[in-house]
Coordinates of C-alpha atoms in Angstrom, one line a residue:
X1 CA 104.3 127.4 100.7
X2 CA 101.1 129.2 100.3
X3 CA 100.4 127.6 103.9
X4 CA 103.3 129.7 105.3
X5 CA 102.3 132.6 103.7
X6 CA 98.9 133.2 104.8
X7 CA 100.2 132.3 108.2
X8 CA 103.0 135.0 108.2
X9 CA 100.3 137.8 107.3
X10 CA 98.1 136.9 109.9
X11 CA 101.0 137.4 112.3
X12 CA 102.1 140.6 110.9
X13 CA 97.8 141.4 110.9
X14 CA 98.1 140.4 114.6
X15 CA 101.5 142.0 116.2
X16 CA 100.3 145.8 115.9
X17 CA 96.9 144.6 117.1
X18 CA 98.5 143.1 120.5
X19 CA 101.3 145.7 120.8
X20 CA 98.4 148.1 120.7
X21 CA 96.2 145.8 123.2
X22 CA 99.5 145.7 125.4
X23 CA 101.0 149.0 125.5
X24 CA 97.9 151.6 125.2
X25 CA 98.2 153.7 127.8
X26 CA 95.6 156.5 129.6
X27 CA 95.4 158.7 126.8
X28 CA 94.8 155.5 124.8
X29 CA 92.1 155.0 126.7
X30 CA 90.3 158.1 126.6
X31 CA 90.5 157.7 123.5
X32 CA 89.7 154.2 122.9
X33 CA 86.1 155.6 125.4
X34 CA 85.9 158.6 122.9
X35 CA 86.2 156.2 119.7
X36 CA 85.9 153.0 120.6
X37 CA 87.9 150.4 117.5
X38 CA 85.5 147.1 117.1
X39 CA 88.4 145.3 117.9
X40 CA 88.6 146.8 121.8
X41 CA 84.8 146.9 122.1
X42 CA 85.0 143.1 121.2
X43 CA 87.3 142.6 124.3
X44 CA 85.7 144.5 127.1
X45 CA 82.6 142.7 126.1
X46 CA 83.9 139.4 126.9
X47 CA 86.2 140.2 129.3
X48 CA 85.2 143.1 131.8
X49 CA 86.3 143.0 135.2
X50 CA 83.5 144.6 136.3
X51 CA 79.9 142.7 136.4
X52 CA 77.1 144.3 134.6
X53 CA 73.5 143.9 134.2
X54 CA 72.7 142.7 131.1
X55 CA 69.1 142.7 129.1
X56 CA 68.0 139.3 129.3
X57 CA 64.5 139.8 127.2
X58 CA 66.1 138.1 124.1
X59 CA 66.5 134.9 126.5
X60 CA 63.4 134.7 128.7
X61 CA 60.7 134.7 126.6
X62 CA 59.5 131.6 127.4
X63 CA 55.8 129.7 126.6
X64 CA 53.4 131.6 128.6
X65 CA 51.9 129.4 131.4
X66 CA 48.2 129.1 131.3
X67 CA 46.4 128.7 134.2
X68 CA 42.5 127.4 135.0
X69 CA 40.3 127.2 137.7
X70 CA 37.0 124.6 138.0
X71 CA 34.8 125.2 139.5
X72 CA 35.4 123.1 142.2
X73 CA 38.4 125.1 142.7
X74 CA 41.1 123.0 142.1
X75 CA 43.8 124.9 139.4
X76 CA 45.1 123.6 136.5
X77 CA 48.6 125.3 135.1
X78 CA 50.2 124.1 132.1
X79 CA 53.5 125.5 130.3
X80 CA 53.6 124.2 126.4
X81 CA 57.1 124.0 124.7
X82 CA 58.7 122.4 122.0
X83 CA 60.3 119.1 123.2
X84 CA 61.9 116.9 121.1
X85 CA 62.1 113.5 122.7
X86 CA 57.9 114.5 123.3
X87 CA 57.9 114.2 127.3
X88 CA 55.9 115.7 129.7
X89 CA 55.8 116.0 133.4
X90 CA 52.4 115.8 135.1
X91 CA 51.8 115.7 138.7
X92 CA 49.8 117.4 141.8
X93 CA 50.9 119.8 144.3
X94 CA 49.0 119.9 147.3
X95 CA 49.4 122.7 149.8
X96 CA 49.9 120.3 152.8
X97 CA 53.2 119.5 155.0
X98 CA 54.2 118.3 158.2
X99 CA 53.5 122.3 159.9
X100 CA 49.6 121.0 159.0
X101 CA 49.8 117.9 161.2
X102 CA 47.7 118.0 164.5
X103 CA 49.6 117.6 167.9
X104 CA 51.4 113.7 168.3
X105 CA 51.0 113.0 164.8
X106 CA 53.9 114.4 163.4
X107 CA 54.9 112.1 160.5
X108 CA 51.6 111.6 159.1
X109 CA 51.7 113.5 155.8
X110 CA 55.1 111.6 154.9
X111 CA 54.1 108.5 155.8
X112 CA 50.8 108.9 153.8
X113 CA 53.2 110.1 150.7
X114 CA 54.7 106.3 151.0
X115 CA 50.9 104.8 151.8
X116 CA 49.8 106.5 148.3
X117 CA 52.0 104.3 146.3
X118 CA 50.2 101.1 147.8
X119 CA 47.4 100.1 145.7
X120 CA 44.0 101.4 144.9
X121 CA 40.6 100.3 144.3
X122 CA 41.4 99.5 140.5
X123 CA 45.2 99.3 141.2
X124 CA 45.0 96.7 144.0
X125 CA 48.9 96.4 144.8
X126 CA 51.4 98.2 144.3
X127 CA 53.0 95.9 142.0
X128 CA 50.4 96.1 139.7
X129 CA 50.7 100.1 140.1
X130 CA 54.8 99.7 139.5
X131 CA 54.1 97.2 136.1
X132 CA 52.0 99.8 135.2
X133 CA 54.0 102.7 135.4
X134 CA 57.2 100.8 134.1
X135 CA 55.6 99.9 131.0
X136 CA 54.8 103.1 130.0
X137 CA 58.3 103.9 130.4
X138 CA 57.3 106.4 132.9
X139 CA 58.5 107.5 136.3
X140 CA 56.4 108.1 139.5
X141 CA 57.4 109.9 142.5
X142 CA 56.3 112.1 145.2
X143 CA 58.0 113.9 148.4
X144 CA 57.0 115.7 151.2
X145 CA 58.2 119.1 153.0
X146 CA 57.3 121.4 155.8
X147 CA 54.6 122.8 153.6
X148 CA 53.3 121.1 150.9
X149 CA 53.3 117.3 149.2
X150 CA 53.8 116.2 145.9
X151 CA 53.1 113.6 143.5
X152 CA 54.1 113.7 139.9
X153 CA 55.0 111.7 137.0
X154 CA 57.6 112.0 134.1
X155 CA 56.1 110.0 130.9
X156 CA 55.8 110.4 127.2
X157 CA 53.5 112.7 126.2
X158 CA 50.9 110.2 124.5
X159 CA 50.5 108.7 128.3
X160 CA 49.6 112.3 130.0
X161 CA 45.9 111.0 130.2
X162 CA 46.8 107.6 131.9
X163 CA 49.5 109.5 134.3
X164 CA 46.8 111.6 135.0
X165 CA 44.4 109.2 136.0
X166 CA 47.2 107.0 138.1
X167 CA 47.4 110.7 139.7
X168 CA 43.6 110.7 140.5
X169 CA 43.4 107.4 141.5
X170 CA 46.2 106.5 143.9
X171 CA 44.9 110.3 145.7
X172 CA 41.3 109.6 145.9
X173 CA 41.2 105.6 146.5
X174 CA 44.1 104.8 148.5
X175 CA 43.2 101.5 150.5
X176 CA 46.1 101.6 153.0
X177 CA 46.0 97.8 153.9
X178 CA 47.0 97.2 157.3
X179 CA 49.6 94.6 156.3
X180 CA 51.2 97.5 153.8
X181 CA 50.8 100.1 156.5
X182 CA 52.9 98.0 158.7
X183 CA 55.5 97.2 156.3
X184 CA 55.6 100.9 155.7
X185 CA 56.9 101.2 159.1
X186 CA 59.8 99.5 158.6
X187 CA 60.6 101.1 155.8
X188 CA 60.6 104.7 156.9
X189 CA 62.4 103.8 160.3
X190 CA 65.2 102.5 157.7
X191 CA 64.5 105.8 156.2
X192 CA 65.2 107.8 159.2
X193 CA 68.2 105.4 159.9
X194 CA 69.9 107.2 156.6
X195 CA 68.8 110.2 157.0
X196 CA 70.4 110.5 160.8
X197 CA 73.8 109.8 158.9
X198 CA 73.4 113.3 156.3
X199 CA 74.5 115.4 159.0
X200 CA 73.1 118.7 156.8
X201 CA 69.8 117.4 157.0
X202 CA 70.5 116.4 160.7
X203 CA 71.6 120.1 160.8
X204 CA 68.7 122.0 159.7
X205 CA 66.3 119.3 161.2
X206 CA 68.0 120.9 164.4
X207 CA 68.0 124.1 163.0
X208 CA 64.2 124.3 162.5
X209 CA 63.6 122.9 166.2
X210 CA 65.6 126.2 167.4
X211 CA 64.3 128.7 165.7
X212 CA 60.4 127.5 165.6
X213 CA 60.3 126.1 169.4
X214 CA 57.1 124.1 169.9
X215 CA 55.6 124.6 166.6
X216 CA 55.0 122.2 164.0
X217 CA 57.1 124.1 161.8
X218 CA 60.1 123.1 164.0
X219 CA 59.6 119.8 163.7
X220 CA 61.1 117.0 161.4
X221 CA 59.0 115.8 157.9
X222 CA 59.3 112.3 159.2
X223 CA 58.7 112.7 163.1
X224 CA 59.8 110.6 165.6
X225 CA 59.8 106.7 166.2
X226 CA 56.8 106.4 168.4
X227 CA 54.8 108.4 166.0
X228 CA 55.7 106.4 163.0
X229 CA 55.2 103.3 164.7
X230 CA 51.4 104.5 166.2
X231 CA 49.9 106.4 163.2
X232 CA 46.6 104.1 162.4
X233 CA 44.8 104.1 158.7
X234 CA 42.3 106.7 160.2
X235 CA 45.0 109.1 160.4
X236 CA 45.7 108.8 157.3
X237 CA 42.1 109.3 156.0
X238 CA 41.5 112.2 158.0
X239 CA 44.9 113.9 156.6
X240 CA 43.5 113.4 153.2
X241 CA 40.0 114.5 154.2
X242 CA 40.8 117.9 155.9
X243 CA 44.4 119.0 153.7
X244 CA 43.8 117.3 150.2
X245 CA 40.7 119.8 149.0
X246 CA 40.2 121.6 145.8
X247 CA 41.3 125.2 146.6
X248 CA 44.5 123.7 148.2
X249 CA 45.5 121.3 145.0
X250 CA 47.1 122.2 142.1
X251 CA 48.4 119.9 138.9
X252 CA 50.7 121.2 136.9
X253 CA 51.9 120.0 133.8
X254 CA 55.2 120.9 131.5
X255 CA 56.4 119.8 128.2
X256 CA 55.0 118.6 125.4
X257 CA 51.7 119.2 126.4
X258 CA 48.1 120.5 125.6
X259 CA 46.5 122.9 128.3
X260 CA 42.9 122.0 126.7
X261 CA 43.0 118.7 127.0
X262 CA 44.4 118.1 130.3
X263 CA 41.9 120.7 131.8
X264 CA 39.1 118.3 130.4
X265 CA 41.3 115.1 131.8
X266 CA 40.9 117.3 135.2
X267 CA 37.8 117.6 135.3
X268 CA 36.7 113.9 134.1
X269 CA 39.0 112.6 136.8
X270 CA 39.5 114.7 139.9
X271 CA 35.9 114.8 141.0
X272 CA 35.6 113.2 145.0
X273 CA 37.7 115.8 146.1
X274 CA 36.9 118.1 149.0
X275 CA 35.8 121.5 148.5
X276 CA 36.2 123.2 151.7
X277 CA 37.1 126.6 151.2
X278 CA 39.7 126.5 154.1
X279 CA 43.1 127.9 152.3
X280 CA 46.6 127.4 154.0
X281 CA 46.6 131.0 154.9
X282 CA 43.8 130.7 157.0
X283 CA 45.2 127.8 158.7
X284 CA 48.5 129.3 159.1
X285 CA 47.2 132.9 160.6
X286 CA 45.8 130.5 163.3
X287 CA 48.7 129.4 164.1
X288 CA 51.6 131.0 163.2
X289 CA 55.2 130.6 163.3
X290 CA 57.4 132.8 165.9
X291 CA 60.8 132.9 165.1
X292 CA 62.7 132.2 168.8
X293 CA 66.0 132.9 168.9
X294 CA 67.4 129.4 170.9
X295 CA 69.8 126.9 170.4
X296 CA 70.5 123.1 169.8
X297 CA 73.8 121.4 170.4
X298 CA 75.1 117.8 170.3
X299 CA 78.4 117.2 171.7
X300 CA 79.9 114.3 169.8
X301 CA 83.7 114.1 170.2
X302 CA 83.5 111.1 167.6
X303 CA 83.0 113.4 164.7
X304 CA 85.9 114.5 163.4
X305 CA 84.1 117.8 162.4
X306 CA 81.7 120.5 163.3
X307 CA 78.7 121.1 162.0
X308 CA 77.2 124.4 162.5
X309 CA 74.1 126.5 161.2
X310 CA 73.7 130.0 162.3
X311 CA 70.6 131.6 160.8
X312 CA 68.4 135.2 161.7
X313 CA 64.7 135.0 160.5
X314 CA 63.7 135.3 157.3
X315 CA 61.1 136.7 154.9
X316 CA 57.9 134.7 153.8
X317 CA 57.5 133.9 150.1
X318 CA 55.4 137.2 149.3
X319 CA 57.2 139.6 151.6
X320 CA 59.2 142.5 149.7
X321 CA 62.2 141.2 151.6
X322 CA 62.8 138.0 150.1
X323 CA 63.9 138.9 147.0
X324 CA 66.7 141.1 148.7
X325 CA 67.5 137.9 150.7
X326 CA 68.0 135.9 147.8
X327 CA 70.6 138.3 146.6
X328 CA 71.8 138.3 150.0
X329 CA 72.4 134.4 150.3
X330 CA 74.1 134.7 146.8
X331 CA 76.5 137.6 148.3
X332 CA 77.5 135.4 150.8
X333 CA 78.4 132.8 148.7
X334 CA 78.8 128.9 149.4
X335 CA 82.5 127.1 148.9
X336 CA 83.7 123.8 149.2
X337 CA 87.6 123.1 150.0
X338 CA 87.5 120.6 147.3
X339 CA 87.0 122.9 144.8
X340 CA 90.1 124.6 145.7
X341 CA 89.0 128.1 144.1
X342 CA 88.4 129.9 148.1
X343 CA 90.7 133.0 147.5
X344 CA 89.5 134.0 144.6
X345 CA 85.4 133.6 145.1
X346 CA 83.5 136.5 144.4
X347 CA 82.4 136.2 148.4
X348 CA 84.8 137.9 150.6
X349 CA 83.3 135.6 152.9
X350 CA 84.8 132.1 151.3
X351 CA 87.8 134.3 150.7
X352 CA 88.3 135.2 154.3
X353 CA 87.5 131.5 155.3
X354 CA 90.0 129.7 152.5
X355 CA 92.7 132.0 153.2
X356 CA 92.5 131.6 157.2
X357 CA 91.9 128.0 156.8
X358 CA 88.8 128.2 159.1
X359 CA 86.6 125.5 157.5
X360 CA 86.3 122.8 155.0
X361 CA 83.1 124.0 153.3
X362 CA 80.3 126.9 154.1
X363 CA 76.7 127.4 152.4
X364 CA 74.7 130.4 152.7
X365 CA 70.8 129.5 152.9
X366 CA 67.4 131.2 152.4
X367 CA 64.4 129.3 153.2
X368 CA 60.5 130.8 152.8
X369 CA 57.6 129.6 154.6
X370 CA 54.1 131.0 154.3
X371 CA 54.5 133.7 157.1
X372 CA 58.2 133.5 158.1
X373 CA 61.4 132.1 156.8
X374 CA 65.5 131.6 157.9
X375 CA 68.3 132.6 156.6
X376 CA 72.1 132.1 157.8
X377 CA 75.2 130.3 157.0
X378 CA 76.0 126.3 157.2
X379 CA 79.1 125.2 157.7
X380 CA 81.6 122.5 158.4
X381 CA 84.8 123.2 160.5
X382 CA 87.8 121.7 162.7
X383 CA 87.4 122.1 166.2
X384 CA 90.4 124.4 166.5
X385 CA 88.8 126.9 164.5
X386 CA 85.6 127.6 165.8
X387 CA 86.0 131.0 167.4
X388 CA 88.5 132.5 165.1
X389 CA 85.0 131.1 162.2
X390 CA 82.1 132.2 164.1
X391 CA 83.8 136.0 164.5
X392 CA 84.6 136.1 161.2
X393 CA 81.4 134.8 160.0
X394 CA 79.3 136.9 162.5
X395 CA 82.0 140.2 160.8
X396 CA 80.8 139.5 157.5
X397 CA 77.1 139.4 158.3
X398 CA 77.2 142.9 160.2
X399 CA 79.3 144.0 156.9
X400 CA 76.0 143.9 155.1
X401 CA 74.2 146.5 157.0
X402 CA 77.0 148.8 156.3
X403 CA 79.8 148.2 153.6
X404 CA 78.7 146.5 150.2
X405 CA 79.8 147.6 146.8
X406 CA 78.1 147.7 143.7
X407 CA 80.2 145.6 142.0
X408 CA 79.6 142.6 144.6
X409 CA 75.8 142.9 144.6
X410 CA 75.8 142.6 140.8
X411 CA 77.5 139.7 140.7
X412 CA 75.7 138.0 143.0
X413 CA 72.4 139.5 140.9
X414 CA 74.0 137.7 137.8
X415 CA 75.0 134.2 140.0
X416 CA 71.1 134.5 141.6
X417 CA 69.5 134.4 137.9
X418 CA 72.1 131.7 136.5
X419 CA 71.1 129.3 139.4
X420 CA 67.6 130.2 138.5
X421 CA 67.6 129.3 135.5
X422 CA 69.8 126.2 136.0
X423 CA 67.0 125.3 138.5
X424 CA 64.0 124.7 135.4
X425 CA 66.4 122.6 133.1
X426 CA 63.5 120.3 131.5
X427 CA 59.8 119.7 132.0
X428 CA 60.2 118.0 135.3
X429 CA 61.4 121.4 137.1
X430 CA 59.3 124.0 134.9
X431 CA 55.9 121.4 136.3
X432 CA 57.8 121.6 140.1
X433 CA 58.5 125.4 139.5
X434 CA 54.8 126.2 138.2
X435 CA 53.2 124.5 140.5
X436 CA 55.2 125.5 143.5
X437 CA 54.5 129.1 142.7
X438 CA 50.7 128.5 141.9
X439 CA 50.4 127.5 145.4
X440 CA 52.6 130.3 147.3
X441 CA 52.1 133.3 144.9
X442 CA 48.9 132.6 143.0
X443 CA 50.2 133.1 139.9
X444 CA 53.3 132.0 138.0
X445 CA 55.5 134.8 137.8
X446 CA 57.1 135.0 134.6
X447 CA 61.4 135.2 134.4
X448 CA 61.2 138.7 132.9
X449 CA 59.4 139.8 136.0
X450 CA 61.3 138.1 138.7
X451 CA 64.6 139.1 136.7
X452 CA 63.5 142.7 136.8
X453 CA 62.4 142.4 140.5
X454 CA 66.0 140.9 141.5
X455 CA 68.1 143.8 139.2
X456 CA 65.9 146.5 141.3
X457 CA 68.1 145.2 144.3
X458 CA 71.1 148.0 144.5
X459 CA 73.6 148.3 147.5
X460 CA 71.1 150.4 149.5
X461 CA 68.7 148.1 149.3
X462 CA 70.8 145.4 150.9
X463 CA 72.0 147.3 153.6
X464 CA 68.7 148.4 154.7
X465 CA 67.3 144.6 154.1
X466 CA 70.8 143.8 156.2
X467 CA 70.3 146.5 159.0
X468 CA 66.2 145.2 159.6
X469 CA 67.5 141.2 159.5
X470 CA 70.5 141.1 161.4
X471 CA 71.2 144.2 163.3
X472 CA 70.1 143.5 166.7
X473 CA 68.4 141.0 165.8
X474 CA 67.9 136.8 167.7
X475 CA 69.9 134.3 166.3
X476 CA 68.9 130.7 166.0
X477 CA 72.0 128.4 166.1
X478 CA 72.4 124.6 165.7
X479 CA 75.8 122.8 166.3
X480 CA 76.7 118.7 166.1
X481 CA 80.2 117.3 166.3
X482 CA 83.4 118.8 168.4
X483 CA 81.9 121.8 169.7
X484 CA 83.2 122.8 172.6
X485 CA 85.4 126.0 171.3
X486 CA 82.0 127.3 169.8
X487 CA 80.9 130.5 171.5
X488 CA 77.7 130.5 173.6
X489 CA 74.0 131.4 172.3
X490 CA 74.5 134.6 174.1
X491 CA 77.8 136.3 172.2
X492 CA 76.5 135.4 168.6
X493 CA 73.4 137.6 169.7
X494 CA 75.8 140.0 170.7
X495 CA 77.8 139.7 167.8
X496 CA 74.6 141.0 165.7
X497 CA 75.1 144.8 167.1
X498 CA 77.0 147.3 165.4
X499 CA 79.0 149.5 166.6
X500 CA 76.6 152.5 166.9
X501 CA 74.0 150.0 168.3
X502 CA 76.5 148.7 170.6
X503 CA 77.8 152.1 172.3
X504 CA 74.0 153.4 172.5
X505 CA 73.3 149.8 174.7
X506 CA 76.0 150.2 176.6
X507 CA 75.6 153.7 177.3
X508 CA 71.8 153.0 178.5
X509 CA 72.9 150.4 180.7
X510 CA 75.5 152.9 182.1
X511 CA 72.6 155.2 182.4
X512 CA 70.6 152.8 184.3
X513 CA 73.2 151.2 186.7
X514 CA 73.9 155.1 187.8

């Protein structure tokens, strides 16, 4: 009975509370805004329609990252936190990719990522590297992209010094056996076997090719077949010799962790190292990367489905733009028809897409390089719709430069930050993150910083990042699958004017004709 009691006043507690929540009117509101109960405060904080910027100090204060520099000048950054199951990542970035690789050797610095793993002066197998690794309990790994390589190692903190020194050793006193080199081979044309059936990374190997014609930034991390079945052992050792120096490396470590003590490990253990002074930069303003607006297509009537990448050039890692295009990509959204939540994504783009029925999926994308970058829209698409996609696509992406809305860009603000945060879940991606940013920035720029750099983005400042990246501007475009209803190279570039831009061309070429 007492039961029953205590629930019958919290009804008749509750009733005036939701009759007021119910029926309060305008004047309620005004004076709800001039006197605001605890009860409605409580509500519109959890539940406003409208996104906000919120103070994120209370969250972000994270370890500092330390950084040193030997004098060899080869960095060391570490980032220290409290881990309970005591694990650490350890590894070494190196600021070395495929865009490095001299003319018919394209495939070198990945296939020397798969040579590393082979066996060593003191290792002298890889099996004895493998029951090495394994009985620590640790994991060893390393990949290769356009720009830089990586090899790193997951262990228990106790190990740090031994991972460290399997680190050292495996980059300093490869052996690359002939016999391994050619089993390597097979391996990494199996490799490219399964890589030619992920028809995204198909895409945006295709992607790159258009938009970085005849530069080693256009072409793939693996390279082709005759490449991979030429490159010699001498290759390999000159890679090392003229990308793996001390001003270009970095090791990073994260977790539980002691910056002291792996700074002396460093220096007892990475010692044969070049020291060329030679940075990345200096390599790269010899040869840079020029965006070319161009195309790749593959007709394949097999496919049940298009697959399509349309992308403008981008911003390079330090330009003032790239922040802007992050926010950007997020306003833009990605969707999958699997998900089943199209019409009511915060992009009006997946909105327009669900509720026409145009695609099965889409994907906005940002991607940085040293001195350039891309940025566009992947998606995947029945053959029928292809048009009625591109226009629509092609409407949204001229809708930037003219018509956004504070309340879209502040979502997307709030959707950038959550996936950057998601992004350095454990020690693995704070090591990846540190070091990544040692070797584009210089520095390690701290959440609150980057937070505060991506809240500075307003409307304006999208539409005038918009209006400099897309208006008027060459498009690269990459299409595989059924693609015969997708509109030529030339009306997507047309598709990037405006309608003041377009009147003033056409008027000129009036002008000129008369």
């Amino acid at each position: 009975m007492a039961a029953l009691a205590s629930a019958a006043r919290s009804r008749r507690r509750l009733i005036p509370y939701l009759h007021r929540l119910l029926h309060s009117g305008p004047a309620a509101a005004t004076a709800a805004t001039a006197a605001p109960s605890p009860s409605t405060s409580r509500f519109l904080r959890h539940a406003s329609p409208v996104p906000r910027t919120p103070d994120h100090s209370p969250y972000l204060r994270f370890p500092d990252a330390r950084v040193s520099t030997l004098p060899s000048g080869l960095r060391v950054v570490t980032q220290a936190y409290p881990a309970a199951t005591r694990m650490a990542s350890v590894g070494v970035w190196v600021d070395a990719g495929s865009r490095f690789e001299l003319p018919g050797t394209n495939g070198t610095a990945h296939f020397l990522e798969h040579m590393a793993f082979k066996g060593t002066g003191r290792r002298p197998n890889a099996q004895a590297l493998e029951v090495e690794i394994e009985d620590m309990g640790a994991r060893l790994n390393a990949y290769t992209s356009r720009e830089q390589t990586t090899f790193f190692a997951d262990v228990q903190a106790r190990h740090v010094p031994v991972a460290l020194d399997v680190l050292s050793d495996i980059l300093q006193h490869p052996r690359f056996p002939e016999r391994a080199i050619q089993r390597e081979r097979g391996v990494i044309l199996r490799e490219m076997e399964e890589v030619q059936g992920m028809m995204e990374e198909v895409i945006f190997d295709h992607l790159h090719a258009a938009a970085f014609r005849g530069h080693p930034l256009g072409d793939t991390i693996l390279g082709p077949e005759e490449n991979i079945n030429s490159i010699k052992k001498k290759d390999l050792e000159q890679y090392i010799s003229t990308h793996y120096t001390c001003p270009r490396m970095v090791v990073s470590a994260a977790g539980s962790v002691s910056h002291d003590e792996v700074v002396d490990r460093v220096k007892e253990l990475f010692t044969e190292f070049s020291t060329d002074p030679t940075t990345a930069d200096q390599l790269v303003e010899a040869n840079p990367a020029i965006f070319t607006g161009s195309e790749v297509r593959v007709e394949n009537v097999e496919l049940p489905l298009a697959h399509i990448a349309i992308a403008f050039k981008g911003a390079s890692w330090t330009d003032p733009k790239s922040i802007p295009l992050m926010v950007i990509q997020s306003i833009l959204g990605s969707w999958n028809r699997s998900v089943g939540v199209g019409n009511c994504s915060g992009s009006s783009l997946a909105r327009g897409i669900s509720d026409g029925n145009l695609a099965e999926g889409l994907m906005a994308f940002n991607t940085n390089y040293r001195d350039t970058g891309i940025f566009g829209i992947y998606t995947v698409a029945p053959p029928d719709t292809l048009h009625d996609l591109s226009r629509l696509i092609m409407a949204e992406c001229r809708r930037l430069a003219s018509q956004v809305s504070e309340e879209e860009v502040a979502r997307a603000r709030n959707q950038l930050k959550s996936s950057l945060l998601l992004h350095i879940d454990g020690s693995t991606a704070v090591a990846e993150n540190n070091g990544r940013q040692m070797l584009t920035y210089g520095r390690v720029m701290p959440f609150l910083e980057l937070f505060a750099r991506i809240d500075a983005v307003d409307c304006a400042t999208i539409m005038e990042t918009a209006k400099e990246c897309i208006i008027d501007k060459d498009v690269a475009l990459a299409a595989v699958g059924p693609i015969s209803n997708l509109p030529e190279l030339s009306w997507f570039r047309s598709e990037t004017c405006s309608d003041d831009e377009f009147t003033r061309r056409m008027f000129f070429a009036k002008a000129q004709n008369n």
